[in-house]
N, CA, C and O atoms as a GROMACS GRO file, in nm:
protein
  452
    1MET      N    1  -3.125  -1.414  -0.162
    1MET     CA    2  -3.100  -1.310  -0.261
    1MET      C    3  -3.133  -1.174  -0.202
    1MET      O    4  -3.234  -1.158  -0.134
    2LYS      N    5  -3.049  -1.078  -0.229
    2LYS     CA    6  -3.064  -0.944  -0.176
    2LYS      C    7  -3.177  -0.870  -0.250
    2LYS      O    8  -3.184  -0.874  -0.373
    3THR      N    9  -3.263  -0.804  -0.176
    3THR     CA   10  -3.372  -0.726  -0.235
    3THR      C   11  -3.312  -0.606  -0.306
    3THR      O   12  -3.226  -0.537  -0.250
    4PRO      N   13  -3.356  -0.578  -0.430
    4PRO     CA   14  -3.304  -0.461  -0.502
    4PRO      C   15  -3.329  -0.332  -0.423
    4PRO      O   16  -3.429  -0.319  -0.352
    5THR      N   17  -3.237  -0.239  -0.437
    5THR     CA   18  -3.243  -0.114  -0.362
    5THR      C   19  -3.373  -0.039  -0.387
    5THR      O   20  -3.434   0.012  -0.293
    6ARG      N   21  -3.416  -0.033  -0.512
    6ARG     CA   22  -3.540   0.038  -0.545
    6ARG      C   23  -3.658  -0.023  -0.470
    6ARG      O   24  -3.744   0.050  -0.419
    7ASP      N   25  -3.664  -0.155  -0.463
    7ASP     CA   26  -3.773  -0.221  -0.392
    7ASP      C   27  -3.768  -0.191  -0.243
    7ASP      O   28  -3.872  -0.170  -0.180
    8ARG      N   29  -3.647  -0.189  -0.186
    8ARG     CA   30  -3.634  -0.154  -0.044
    8ARG      C   31  -3.682  -0.012  -0.020
    8ARG      O   32  -3.749   0.015   0.081
    9LEU      N   33  -3.649   0.080  -0.111
    9LEU     CA   34  -3.693   0.219  -0.097
    9LEU      C   35  -3.845   0.229  -0.105
    9LEU      O   36  -3.907   0.300  -0.026
   10ARG      N   37  -3.905   0.158  -0.200
   10ARG     CA   38  -4.051   0.162  -0.214
   10ARG      C   39  -4.121   0.101  -0.092
   10ARG      O   40  -4.222   0.154  -0.046
   11ASN      N   41  -4.068  -0.008  -0.040
   11ASN     CA   42  -4.125  -0.069   0.080
   11ASN      C   43  -4.112   0.024   0.200
   11ASN      O   44  -4.204   0.035   0.281
   12ALA      N   45  -3.998   0.090   0.210
   12ALA     CA   46  -3.978   0.185   0.320
   12ALA      C   47  -4.073   0.303   0.306
   12ALA      O   48  -4.121   0.357   0.406
   13LEU      N   49  -4.100   0.344   0.182
   13LEU     CA   50  -4.195   0.454   0.159
   13LEU      C   51  -4.334   0.415   0.207
   13LEU      O   52  -4.403   0.495   0.271
   14LYS      N   53  -4.376   0.294   0.177
   14LYS     CA   54  -4.507   0.247   0.222
   14LYS      C   55  -4.514   0.247   0.375
   14LYS      O   56  -4.614   0.289   0.434
   15SER      N   57  -4.408   0.199   0.438
   15SER     CA   58  -4.404   0.198   0.585
   15SER      C   59  -4.408   0.339   0.642
   15SER      O   60  -4.478   0.366   0.740
   16ALA      N   61  -4.333   0.429   0.580
   16ALA     CA   62  -4.330   0.568   0.626
   16ALA      C   63  -4.467   0.633   0.611
   16ALA      O   64  -4.507   0.714   0.694
   17MET      N   65  -4.539   0.597   0.506
   17MET     CA   66  -4.672   0.651   0.486
   17MET      C   67  -4.766   0.601   0.596
   17MET      O   68  -4.845   0.678   0.652
   18ARG      N   69  -4.757   0.473   0.627
   18ARG     CA   70  -4.841   0.416   0.733
   18ARG      C   71  -4.810   0.480   0.868
   18ARG      O   72  -4.900   0.507   0.947
   19GLU      N   73  -4.681   0.503   0.893
   19GLU     CA   74  -4.637   0.558   1.021
   19GLU      C   75  -4.644   0.712   1.025
   19GLU      O   76  -4.621   0.772   1.129
   20ARG      N   77  -4.675   0.773   0.911
   20ARG     CA   78  -4.681   0.920   0.898
   20ARG      C   79  -4.549   0.986   0.939
   20ARG      O   80  -4.546   1.087   1.009
   21ASP      N   81  -4.441   0.925   0.893
   21ASP     CA   82  -4.306   0.975   0.921
   21ASP      C   83  -4.268   1.073   0.810
   21ASP      O   84  -4.225   1.033   0.702
   22ARG      N   85  -4.285   1.201   0.839
   22ARG     CA   86  -4.263   1.305   0.737
   22ARG      C   87  -4.118   1.312   0.690
   22ARG      O   88  -4.092   1.336   0.572
   23THR      N   89  -4.025   1.290   0.780
   23THR     CA   90  -3.883   1.295   0.743
   23THR      C   91  -3.851   1.184   0.644
   23THR      O   92  -3.788   1.208   0.541
   24ALA      N   93  -3.894   1.063   0.675
   24ALA     CA   94  -3.869   0.950   0.586
   24ALA      C   95  -3.942   0.968   0.453
   24ALA      O   96  -3.888   0.938   0.347
   25LEU      N   97  -4.066   1.018   0.459
   25LEU     CA   98  -4.142   1.040   0.337
   25LEU      C   99  -4.069   1.137   0.244
   25LEU      O  100  -4.057   1.112   0.124
   26THR      N  101  -4.021   1.246   0.299
   26THR     CA  102  -3.951   1.346   0.218
   26THR      C  103  -3.826   1.286   0.153
   26THR      O  104  -3.803   1.303   0.034
   27ALA      N  105  -3.747   1.217   0.233
   27ALA     CA  106  -3.622   1.160   0.183
   27ALA      C  107  -3.648   1.053   0.077
   27ALA      O  108  -3.584   1.052  -0.028
   28LEU      N  109  -3.741   0.964   0.104
   28LEU     CA  110  -3.767   0.852   0.013
   28LEU      C  111  -3.833   0.898  -0.117
   28LEU      O  112  -3.798   0.851  -0.225
   29ARG      N  113  -3.928   0.990  -0.106
   29ARG     CA  114  -3.994   1.039  -0.228
   29ARG      C  115  -3.896   1.111  -0.319
   29ARG      O  116  -3.896   1.089  -0.440
   30SER      N  117  -3.813   1.197  -0.263
   30SER     CA  118  -3.720   1.271  -0.347
   30SER      C  119  -3.613   1.179  -0.407
   30SER      O  120  -3.569   1.200  -0.520
   31THR      N  121  -3.573   1.078  -0.333
   31THR     CA  122  -3.474   0.984  -0.386
   31THR      C  123  -3.533   0.897  -0.496
   31THR      O  124  -3.468   0.873  -0.598
   32LEU      N  125  -3.655   0.851  -0.478
   32LEU     CA  126  -3.720   0.773  -0.584
   32LEU      C  127  -3.742   0.860  -0.708
   32LEU      O  128  -3.732   0.811  -0.820
   33ALA      N  129  -3.771   0.988  -0.688
   33ALA     CA  130  -3.786   1.079  -0.802
   33ALA      C  131  -3.652   1.097  -0.874
   33ALA      O  132  -3.648   1.103  -0.997
   34ALA      N  133  -3.544   1.106  -0.798
   34ALA     CA  134  -3.411   1.118  -0.860
   34ALA      C  135  -3.378   0.994  -0.943
   34ALA      O  136  -3.318   1.004  -1.050
   35ILE      N  137  -3.417   0.879  -0.894
   35ILE     CA  138  -3.395   0.754  -0.968
   35ILE      C  139  -3.478   0.755  -1.096
   35ILE      O  140  -3.429   0.720  -1.203
   36ASP      N  141  -3.605   0.795  -1.085
   36ASP     CA  142  -3.691   0.803  -1.204
   36ASP      C  143  -3.635   0.902  -1.305
   36ASP      O  144  -3.638   0.876  -1.425
   37ASN      N  145  -3.583   1.015  -1.258
   37ASN     CA  146  -3.525   1.113  -1.349
   37ASN      C  147  -3.402   1.058  -1.418
   37ASN      O  148  -3.378   1.087  -1.536
   38ALA      N  149  -3.324   0.978  -1.349
   38ALA     CA  150  -3.205   0.919  -1.409
   38ALA      C  151  -3.242   0.819  -1.519
   38ALA      O  152  -3.164   0.795  -1.612
   39GLU      N  153  -3.360   0.761  -1.507
   39GLU     CA  154  -3.404   0.664  -1.608
   39GLU      C  155  -3.469   0.731  -1.730
   39GLU      O  156  -3.494   0.665  -1.830
   40ALA      N  157  -3.496   0.860  -1.720
   40ALA     CA  158  -3.561   0.930  -1.830
   40ALA      C  159  -3.474   0.927  -1.955
   40ALA      O  160  -3.351   0.924  -1.947
   41VAL      N  161  -3.540   0.927  -2.067
   41VAL     CA  162  -3.470   0.924  -2.195
   41VAL      C  163  -3.408   1.061  -2.220
   41VAL      O  164  -3.472   1.164  -2.197
   42ASP      N  165  -3.286   1.062  -2.267
   42ASP     CA  166  -3.217   1.186  -2.300
   42ASP      C  167  -3.291   1.255  -2.413
   42ASP      O  168  -3.318   1.195  -2.517
   43THR      N  169  -3.325   1.382  -2.394
   43THR     CA  170  -3.402   1.454  -2.496
   43THR      C  171  -3.323   1.475  -2.624
   43THR      O  172  -3.382   1.499  -2.729
   44ALA      N  173  -3.192   1.467  -2.618
   44ALA     CA  174  -3.110   1.485  -2.739
   44ALA      C  175  -3.128   1.368  -2.836
   44ALA      O  176  -3.099   1.383  -2.955
   45THR      N  177  -3.174   1.253  -2.787
   45THR     CA  178  -3.189   1.137  -2.875
   45THR      C  179  -3.328   1.128  -2.937
   45THR      O  180  -3.354   1.041  -3.020
   46ARG      N  181  -3.417   1.218  -2.898
   46ARG     CA  182  -3.554   1.214  -2.950
   46ARG      C  183  -3.563   1.291  -3.081
   46ARG      O  184  -3.484   1.383  -3.106
   47ALA      N  185  -3.658   1.254  -3.162
   47ALA     CA  186  -3.679   1.320  -3.290
   47ALA      C  187  -3.736   1.460  -3.268
   47ALA      O  188  -3.806   1.485  -3.170
   48GLY      N  189  -3.704   1.550  -3.360
   48GLY     CA  190  -3.758   1.686  -3.354
   48GLY      C  191  -3.901   1.688  -3.404
   48GLY      O  192  -3.954   1.585  -3.446
   49ALA      N  193  -3.964   1.804  -3.400
   49ALA     CA  194  -4.103   1.817  -3.440
   49ALA      C  195  -4.122   1.783  -3.587
   49ALA      O  196  -4.225   1.727  -3.625
   50ILE      N  197  -4.026   1.816  -3.670
   50ILE     CA  198  -4.040   1.789  -3.813
   50ILE      C  199  -4.027   1.640  -3.842
   50ILE      O  200  -4.089   1.588  -3.935
   51GLU      N  201  -3.948   1.572  -3.762
   51GLU     CA  202  -3.925   1.429  -3.783
   51GLU      C  203  -4.019   1.342  -3.701
   51GLU      O  204  -3.997   1.221  -3.691
   52ALA      N  205  -4.121   1.400  -3.641
   52ALA     CA  206  -4.208   1.328  -3.549
   52ALA      C  207  -4.276   1.209  -3.616
   52ALA      O  208  -4.321   1.216  -3.730
   53ALA      N  209  -4.282   1.099  -3.540
   53ALA     CA  210  -4.349   0.979  -3.588
   53ALA      C  211  -4.500   0.998  -3.579
   53ALA      O  212  -4.548   1.082  -3.502
   54VAL      N  213  -4.573   0.922  -3.656
   54VAL     CA  214  -4.717   0.934  -3.661
   54VAL      C  215  -4.780   0.803  -3.613
   54VAL      O  216  -4.729   0.695  -3.643
   55GLY      N  217  -4.890   0.813  -3.540
   55GLY     CA  218  -4.962   0.694  -3.495
   55GLY      C  219  -4.955   0.677  -3.346
   55GLY      O  220  -4.866   0.729  -3.279
   56LEU      N  221  -5.050   0.602  -3.294
   56LEU     CA  222  -5.059   0.578  -3.151
   56LEU      C  223  -4.935   0.504  -3.101
   56LEU      O  224  -4.903   0.395  -3.148
   57GLY      N  225  -4.867   0.564  -3.006
   57GLY     CA  226  -4.749   0.502  -2.945
   57GLY      C  227  -4.623   0.510  -3.030
   57GLY      O  228  -4.520   0.458  -2.989
   58ALA      N  229  -4.630   0.574  -3.145
   58ALA     CA  230  -4.514   0.580  -3.234
   58ALA      C  231  -4.399   0.660  -3.172
   58ALA      O  232  -4.283   0.636  -3.203
   59ALA      N  233  -4.432   0.754  -3.089
   59ALA     CA  234  -4.328   0.838  -3.029
   59ALA      C  235  -4.281   0.784  -2.894
   59ALA      O  236  -4.197   0.846  -2.829
   60GLU      N  237  -4.334   0.670  -2.852
   60GLU     CA  238  -4.294   0.612  -2.723
   60GLU      C  239  -4.150   0.562  -2.730
   60GLU      O  240  -4.109   0.500  -2.828
   61VAL      N  241  -4.077   0.591  -2.627
   61VAL     CA  242  -3.938   0.547  -2.618
   61VAL      C  243  -3.922   0.479  -2.482
   61VAL      O  244  -3.967   0.530  -2.380
   62ALA      N  245  -3.858   0.365  -2.483
   62ALA     CA  246  -3.837   0.292  -2.357
   62ALA      C  247  -3.746   0.371  -2.264
   62ALA      O  248  -3.650   0.435  -2.308
   63ARG      N  249  -3.776   0.366  -2.137
   63ARG     CA  250  -3.691   0.432  -2.038
   63ARG      C  251  -3.563   0.350  -2.020
   63ARG      O  252  -3.561   0.230  -2.046
   64ARG      N  253  -3.458   0.416  -1.977
   64ARG     CA  254  -3.335   0.345  -1.947
   64ARG      C  255  -3.356   0.260  -1.823
   64ARG      O  256  -3.432   0.298  -1.734
   65GLU      N  257  -3.291   0.148  -1.818
   65GLU     CA  258  -3.298   0.063  -1.700
   65GLU      C  259  -3.166   0.072  -1.626
   65GLU      O  260  -3.060   0.048  -1.683
   66LEU      N  261  -3.174   0.107  -1.500
   66LEU     CA  262  -3.054   0.122  -1.418
   66LEU      C  263  -3.026  -0.008  -1.344
   66LEU      O  264  -3.118  -0.077  -1.300
   67SER      N  265  -2.900  -0.039  -1.332
   67SER     CA  266  -2.861  -0.155  -1.250
   67SER      C  267  -2.875  -0.119  -1.103
   67SER      O  268  -2.888  -0.001  -1.069
   68ASP      N  269  -2.872  -0.218  -1.018
   68ASP     CA  270  -2.883  -0.192  -0.875
   68ASP      C  271  -2.764  -0.108  -0.827
   68ASP      O  272  -2.778  -0.025  -0.737
   69ALA      N  273  -2.648  -0.130  -0.886
   69ALA     CA  274  -2.530  -0.050  -0.849
   69ALA      C  275  -2.550   0.097  -0.886
   69ALA      O  276  -2.509   0.186  -0.811
   70GLN      N  277  -2.613   0.123  -1.000
   70GLN     CA  278  -2.640   0.261  -1.040
   70GLN      C  279  -2.744   0.325  -0.948
   70GLN      O  280  -2.732   0.443  -0.913
   71VAL      N  281  -2.844   0.249  -0.908
   71VAL     CA  282  -2.945   0.299  -0.815
   71VAL      C  283  -2.880   0.331  -0.680
   71VAL      O  284  -2.907   0.435  -0.621
   72GLU      N  285  -2.794   0.242  -0.634
   72GLU     CA  286  -2.724   0.267  -0.507
   72GLU      C  287  -2.636   0.391  -0.517
   72GLU      O  288  -2.624   0.466  -0.420
   73ALA      N  289  -2.574   0.414  -0.632
   73ALA     CA  290  -2.492   0.533  -0.651
   73ALA      C  291  -2.577   0.659  -0.640
   73ALA      O  292  -2.533   0.760  -0.585
   74ILE      N  293  -2.698   0.654  -0.693
   74ILE     CA  294  -2.788   0.769  -0.683
   74ILE      C  295  -2.827   0.793  -0.538
   74ILE      O  296  -2.831   0.907  -0.492
   75VAL      N  297  -2.856   0.686  -0.466
   75VAL     CA  298  -2.892   0.699  -0.324
   75VAL      C  299  -2.775   0.758  -0.246
   75VAL      O  300  -2.793   0.846  -0.162
   76ARG      N  301  -2.654   0.709  -0.275
   76ARG     CA  302  -2.536   0.763  -0.206
   76ARG      C  303  -2.516   0.911  -0.239
   76ARG      O  304  -2.476   0.989  -0.152
   77ALA      N  305  -2.542   0.950  -0.362
   77ALA     CA  306  -2.532   1.091  -0.401
   77ALA      C  307  -2.636   1.176  -0.327
   77ALA      O  308  -2.607   1.288  -0.286
   78GLU      N  309  -2.755   1.122  -0.311
   78GLU     CA  310  -2.860   1.193  -0.237
   78GLU      C  311  -2.819   1.210  -0.090
   78GLU      O  312  -2.843   1.314  -0.031
   79ILE      N  313  -2.757   1.107  -0.033
   79ILE     CA  314  -2.710   1.115   0.106
   79ILE      C  315  -2.602   1.222   0.117
   79ILE      O  316  -2.606   1.306   0.207
   80ALA      N  317  -2.506   1.219   0.025
   80ALA     CA  318  -2.397   1.316   0.028
   80ALA      C  319  -2.450   1.459   0.011
   80ALA      O  320  -2.403   1.552   0.076
   81GLU      N  321  -2.548   1.475  -0.076
   81GLU     CA  322  -2.607   1.607  -0.099
   81GLU      C  323  -2.672   1.660   0.029
   81GLU      O  324  -2.658   1.778   0.063
   82ARG      N  325  -2.742   1.574   0.099
   82ARG     CA  326  -2.808   1.615   0.224
   82ARG      C  327  -2.706   1.650   0.332
   82ARG      O  328  -2.723   1.747   0.405
   83LYS      N  329  -2.599   1.571   0.341
   83LYS     CA  330  -2.497   1.599   0.441
   83LYS      C  331  -2.426   1.731   0.412
   83LYS      O  332  -2.396   1.807   0.504
   84THR      N  333  -2.398   1.756   0.285
   84THR     CA  334  -2.333   1.882   0.247
   84THR      C  335  -2.423   2.000   0.278
   84THR      O  336  -2.379   2.100   0.334
   85ALA      N  337  -2.551   1.988   0.241
   85ALA     CA  338  -2.645   2.096   0.268
   85ALA      C  339  -2.661   2.117   0.419
   85ALA      O  340  -2.673   2.231   0.465
   86ALA      N  341  -2.661   2.008   0.496
   86ALA     CA  342  -2.673   2.020   0.641
   86ALA      C  343  -2.555   2.098   0.698
   86ALA      O  344  -2.573   2.182   0.787
   87SER      N  345  -2.437   2.071   0.648
   87SER     CA  346  -2.318   2.145   0.694
   87SER      C  347  -2.330   2.293   0.661
   87SER      O  348  -2.293   2.379   0.742
   88GLU      N  349  -2.381   2.322   0.542
   88GLU     CA  350  -2.397   2.462   0.502
   88GLU      C  351  -2.502   2.532   0.589
   88GLU      O  352  -2.483   2.646   0.631
   89TYR      N  353  -2.613   2.464   0.616
   89TYR     CA  354  -2.716   2.521   0.704
   89TYR      C  355  -2.661   2.543   0.844
   89TYR      O  356  -2.691   2.644   0.908
   90GLU      N  357  -2.583   2.449   0.892
   90GLU     CA  358  -2.522   2.461   1.025
   90GLU      C  359  -2.433   2.584   1.030
   90GLU      O  360  -2.428   2.656   1.130
   91GLY      N  361  -2.362   2.608   0.920
   91GLY     CA  362  -2.271   2.722   0.913
   91GLY      C  363  -2.340   2.857   0.919
   91GLY      O  364  -2.281   2.956   0.962
   92VAL      N  365  -2.466   2.862   0.878
   92VAL     CA  366  -2.539   2.989   0.882
   92VAL      C  367  -2.638   2.994   0.998
   92VAL      O  368  -2.725   3.082   1.003
   93GLY      N  369  -2.625   2.900   1.090
   93GLY     CA  370  -2.707   2.903   1.211
   93GLY      C  371  -2.844   2.841   1.199
   93GLY      O  372  -2.928   2.860   1.288
   94GLU      N  373  -2.870   2.768   1.093
   94GLU     CA  374  -3.000   2.700   1.074
   94GLU      C  375  -2.990   2.556   1.120
   94GLU      O  376  -3.000   2.463   1.040
   95SER      N  377  -2.970   2.538   1.251
   95SER     CA  378  -2.946   2.403   1.302
   95SER      C  379  -3.069   2.313   1.291
   95SER      O  380  -3.053   2.192   1.277
   96ALA      N  381  -3.189   2.368   1.296
   96ALA     CA  382  -3.310   2.285   1.283
   96ALA      C  383  -3.318   2.222   1.144
   96ALA      O  384  -3.347   2.104   1.130
   97ARG      N  385  -3.291   2.303   1.043
   97ARG     CA  386  -3.293   2.251   0.905
   97ARG      C  387  -3.178   2.152   0.884
   97ARG      O  388  -3.195   2.051   0.815
   98ALA      N  389  -3.062   2.180   0.942
   98ALA     CA  390  -2.948   2.089   0.931
   98ALA      C  391  -2.980   1.954   0.994
   98ALA      O  392  -2.945   1.850   0.939
   99ASP      N  393  -3.046   1.957   1.110
   99ASP     CA  394  -3.083   1.832   1.177
   99ASP      C  395  -3.182   1.752   1.093
   99ASP      O  396  -3.174   1.629   1.086
  100ALA      N  397  -3.276   1.822   1.029
  100ALA     CA  398  -3.375   1.755   0.944
  100ALA      C  399  -3.306   1.687   0.826
  100ALA      O  400  -3.341   1.574   0.790
  101LEU      N  401  -3.210   1.754   0.766
  101LEU     CA  402  -3.138   1.695   0.653
  101LEU      C  403  -3.052   1.576   0.696
  101LEU      O  404  -3.041   1.477   0.624
  102ARG      N  405  -2.993   1.586   0.813
  102ARG     CA  406  -2.915   1.472   0.865
  102ARG      C  407  -3.006   1.353   0.893
  102ARG      O  408  -2.967   1.238   0.872
  103ALA      N  409  -3.127   1.380   0.941
  103ALA     CA  410  -3.223   1.272   0.967
  103ALA      C  411  -3.265   1.206   0.835
  103ALA      O  412  -3.279   1.084   0.829
  104GLU      N  413  -3.284   1.286   0.730
  104GLU     CA  414  -3.316   1.231   0.599
  104GLU      C  415  -3.201   1.145   0.548
  104GLU      O  416  -3.224   1.037   0.493
  105ALA      N  417  -3.078   1.192   0.566
  105ALA     CA  418  -2.961   1.114   0.524
  105ALA      C  419  -2.955   0.982   0.599
  105ALA      O  420  -2.918   0.880   0.542
  106ALA      N  421  -2.990   0.983   0.726
  106ALA     CA  422  -2.990   0.860   0.806
  106ALA      C  423  -3.094   0.761   0.755
  106ALA      O  424  -3.070   0.640   0.752
  107VAL      N  425  -3.210   0.813   0.716
  107VAL     CA  426  -3.316   0.725   0.661
  107VAL      C  427  -3.264   0.656   0.535
  107VAL      O  428  -3.283   0.535   0.518
  108LEU      N  429  -3.200   0.731   0.448
  108LEU     CA  430  -3.149   0.674   0.323
  108LEU      C  431  -3.034   0.578   0.349
  108LEU      O  432  -3.025   0.473   0.285
  109THR      N  433  -2.948   0.612   0.442
  109THR     CA  434  -2.835   0.524   0.476
  109THR      C  435  -2.886   0.389   0.525
  109THR      O  436  -2.828   0.286   0.493
  110ALA      N  437  -2.992   0.391   0.602
  110ALA     CA  438  -3.050   0.265   0.654
  110ALA      C  439  -3.101   0.176   0.542
  110ALA      O  440  -3.104   0.054   0.558
  111GLN      N  441  -3.140   0.233   0.431
  111GLN     CA  442  -3.193   0.154   0.320
  111GLN      C  443  -3.083   0.089   0.236
  111GLN      O  444  -3.109  -0.002   0.159
  112LEU      N  445  -2.961   0.136   0.252
  112LEU     CA  446  -2.850   0.076   0.175
  112LEU      C  447  -2.799  -0.052   0.239
  112LEU      O  448  -2.736  -0.134   0.172
  113GLY      N  449  -2.826  -0.068   0.368
  113GLY     CA  450  -2.780  -0.182   0.446
  113GLY      C  451  -2.787  -0.310   0.377
  113GLY      O  452  -2.750  -0.413   0.434
   0.00000   0.00000   0.00000
């Protein structure tokens, strides 16, 4: 059975922390944050202040659960974003930053395997 993408990302994050790989840490942390943000509850569906529920945990709302395909789509979007930004940095002569973004994209691409 294939390991879920989120689990692969978290395992890679632990490895990157042990190895002190700053490029991988940056890419993996921001991608995991993007996944967490995608799971956040839409604020339009929450009750307003006047309609607020009362009691411990009454206002708790379950987070959305993303399928592995949705998580992979987010990772692919993060890769595309980095590649686009790298091209833009290259265009203005910031080749060091462009190389760093391409390295981050490579880290994420390796996790989709």
